[in-house]
Coordinates of C-alpha atoms in Angstrom, one line a residue:
X1 CA 29.1 53.2 -0.7
X2 CA 29.5 57.0 -1.0
X3 CA 29.8 58.7 -4.4
X4 CA 33.0 60.5 -5.1
X5 CA 33.2 64.1 -4.1
X6 CA 35.7 66.5 -5.8
X7 CA 34.9 69.7 -3.9
X8 CA 35.0 70.2 -0.2
X9 CA 35.3 67.4 2.3
X10 CA 32.6 65.3 0.7
X11 CA 30.7 64.8 4.0
X12 CA 26.9 64.2 4.1
X13 CA 26.6 62.9 0.6
X14 CA 24.0 60.5 -0.6
X15 CA 24.6 56.9 0.3
X16 CA 24.0 54.5 -2.6
X17 CA 23.0 50.9 -1.8
X18 CA 25.1 49.3 -4.5
X19 CA 25.6 45.9 -2.8
X20 CA 21.8 45.5 -2.4
X21 CA 21.0 46.7 -5.9
X22 CA 23.5 44.3 -7.4
X23 CA 22.1 41.4 -5.3
X24 CA 18.6 42.3 -6.6
X25 CA 20.0 42.4 -10.1
X26 CA 21.6 39.0 -9.8
X27 CA 18.4 37.5 -8.3
X28 CA 16.3 39.0 -11.1
X29 CA 18.7 37.6 -13.7
X30 CA 18.5 34.1 -12.2
X31 CA 14.7 34.2 -12.0
X32 CA 14.3 35.6 -15.5
X33 CA 16.6 32.8 -16.8
X34 CA 14.5 30.2 -15.1
X35 CA 11.3 31.6 -16.7
X36 CA 9.2 30.2 -13.9
X37 CA 6.9 33.1 -13.1
X38 CA 5.7 36.3 -14.7
X39 CA 7.8 39.2 -13.4
X40 CA 4.7 41.2 -12.5
X41 CA 3.4 38.8 -9.9
X42 CA 3.8 38.9 -6.1
X43 CA 5.2 35.4 -6.2
X44 CA 8.0 36.6 -8.5
X45 CA 8.7 39.5 -6.1
X46 CA 8.8 37.0 -3.2
X47 CA 11.3 34.8 -5.1
X48 CA 13.4 37.8 -6.1
X49 CA 13.5 39.2 -2.6
X50 CA 14.3 35.8 -1.0
X51 CA 17.1 35.2 -3.5
X52 CA 18.5 38.8 -3.3
X53 CA 18.5 38.5 0.5
X54 CA 20.4 35.2 0.3
X55 CA 22.9 36.7 -2.1
X56 CA 23.4 39.9 0.0
X57 CA 23.7 38.0 3.3
X58 CA 26.1 35.4 2.0
X59 CA 28.9 37.9 1.8
X60 CA 27.3 39.9 -1.0
X61 CA 27.5 39.8 -4.7
X62 CA 30.7 39.0 -6.6
X63 CA 32.2 40.7 -9.5
X64 CA 31.4 37.9 -11.9
X65 CA 27.9 37.1 -13.0
X66 CA 27.6 33.9 -10.8
X67 CA 30.5 31.5 -10.8
X68 CA 29.6 27.8 -10.4
X69 CA 30.9 27.7 -6.8
X70 CA 28.5 30.6 -6.0
X71 CA 25.6 28.8 -7.7
X72 CA 26.2 25.7 -5.6
X73 CA 26.3 27.8 -2.4
X74 CA 23.0 29.4 -3.3
X75 CA 21.5 26.0 -3.9
X76 CA 22.5 24.9 -0.4
X77 CA 21.4 28.2 1.3
X78 CA 18.0 28.2 -0.4
X79 CA 17.1 24.6 0.4
X80 CA 13.6 24.9 1.8
X81 CA 12.9 25.0 5.5
X82 CA 13.1 26.9 8.7
X83 CA 16.9 26.7 8.6
X84 CA 16.9 29.5 6.0
X85 CA 14.7 31.7 8.1
X86 CA 16.9 31.3 11.1
X87 CA 20.0 31.9 9.0
X88 CA 18.5 35.2 7.6
X89 CA 17.6 36.4 11.1
X90 CA 21.0 35.6 12.5
X91 CA 22.8 37.3 9.6
X92 CA 20.7 40.4 9.8
X93 CA 21.2 40.6 13.5
X94 CA 25.0 40.3 13.1
X95 CA 25.0 43.0 10.4
X96 CA 22.9 45.4 12.6
X97 CA 25.8 45.9 15.0
X98 CA 27.0 49.4 14.6
X99 CA 30.0 49.6 12.3
X100 CA 29.3 53.0 10.7
X101 CA 29.7 56.4 12.4
X102 CA 26.8 57.4 14.7
X103 CA 23.7 58.6 12.9
X104 CA 24.7 57.1 9.5
X105 CA 22.5 54.2 8.4
X106 CA 23.8 51.6 6.0
X107 CA 21.5 51.9 3.0
X108 CA 22.1 48.3 1.9
X109 CA 21.2 46.9 5.2
X110 CA 18.1 49.1 5.4
X111 CA 16.9 47.7 2.0
X112 CA 17.7 44.2 3.1
X113 CA 15.7 44.7 6.4
X114 CA 12.8 46.1 4.4
X115 CA 12.8 43.1 2.0
X116 CA 12.9 40.7 5.0
X117 CA 10.0 42.6 6.7
X118 CA 8.0 42.3 3.4
X119 CA 8.8 38.6 3.1
X120 CA 7.7 37.9 6.7
X121 CA 4.7 40.2 7.0
X122 CA 3.1 39.7 3.6
X123 CA 0.9 36.6 3.2
X124 CA 0.1 35.1 -0.2
X125 CA -2.6 32.7 -1.0
X126 CA -1.0 29.4 -2.0
X127 CA -2.0 25.8 -2.5
X128 CA -2.0 23.8 0.7
X129 CA 0.6 21.1 -0.1
X130 CA -0.4 19.1 2.9
X131 CA -4.0 18.8 1.6
X132 CA -3.1 17.4 -1.8
X133 CA -4.4 14.0 -0.8
X134 CA -5.3 12.0 2.2
X135 CA -2.6 10.1 3.9
X136 CA -2.4 6.5 2.5
X137 CA -3.6 5.1 5.8
X138 CA -6.9 7.1 5.7
X139 CA -9.8 6.1 3.5
X140 CA -11.0 8.7 1.0
X141 CA -14.3 10.1 2.0
X142 CA -17.0 10.6 -0.6
X143 CA -18.3 13.7 1.0
X144 CA -15.0 15.6 0.6
X145 CA -15.3 18.5 -1.9
X146 CA -13.3 18.4 -5.1
X147 CA -11.0 21.3 -5.6
X148 CA -7.7 22.7 -4.4
X149 CA -7.4 23.7 -0.8
X150 CA -5.6 27.1 -0.3
X151 CA -3.9 28.7 2.7
X152 CA -2.4 32.0 3.5
X153 CA 1.4 31.7 3.9
X154 CA 4.2 34.1 4.5
X155 CA 5.7 35.4 1.2
X156 CA 9.1 33.9 2.0
X157 CA 7.6 30.4 2.1
X158 CA 6.6 30.8 -1.6
X159 CA 9.6 32.9 -2.7
X160 CA 12.3 30.6 -1.3
X161 CA 11.3 27.4 -3.3
X162 CA 10.9 29.6 -6.4
X163 CA 14.4 31.0 -5.9
X164 CA 15.8 27.6 -5.2
X165 CA 14.3 26.1 -8.4
X166 CA 15.5 29.1 -10.4
X167 CA 19.0 28.5 -9.1
X168 CA 18.8 24.9 -10.2
X169 CA 17.7 26.0 -13.7
X170 CA 20.4 28.7 -13.9

């Protein structure tokens, strides 16, 4: 979105990423309302970026805060799994096709790509949910150490469930 220019032809002005900023704002509002995580944590950032990316890629933010139909759509889109990752990659690829004049980069898309890169490349230490307990068919060994097993996981794998839960609480 270009700001209005009143003098000259208005070419070469600053491009303002309003769609991305509004998507981030809505994601932040949903997460703050859910009160699941401190806003200063990396986990919160992962949740906000995953939710903002979902809002942005699902045809952007709407004028209203979040109508019920939109909340239901976000619930379905953020359901955990590899399907969300594939959906994000496909939507980003579709949006990267050149629609703007040569040499002009869409600032919203640039911020969305940056958020996706951060979600994919950043690994956060998380509880290993597969190691919570032995399968019921295996005997519990006495030599196993007590304590929580942790693994490094891509940020989106923590942010997506956080965003999904926040949408449910919204």
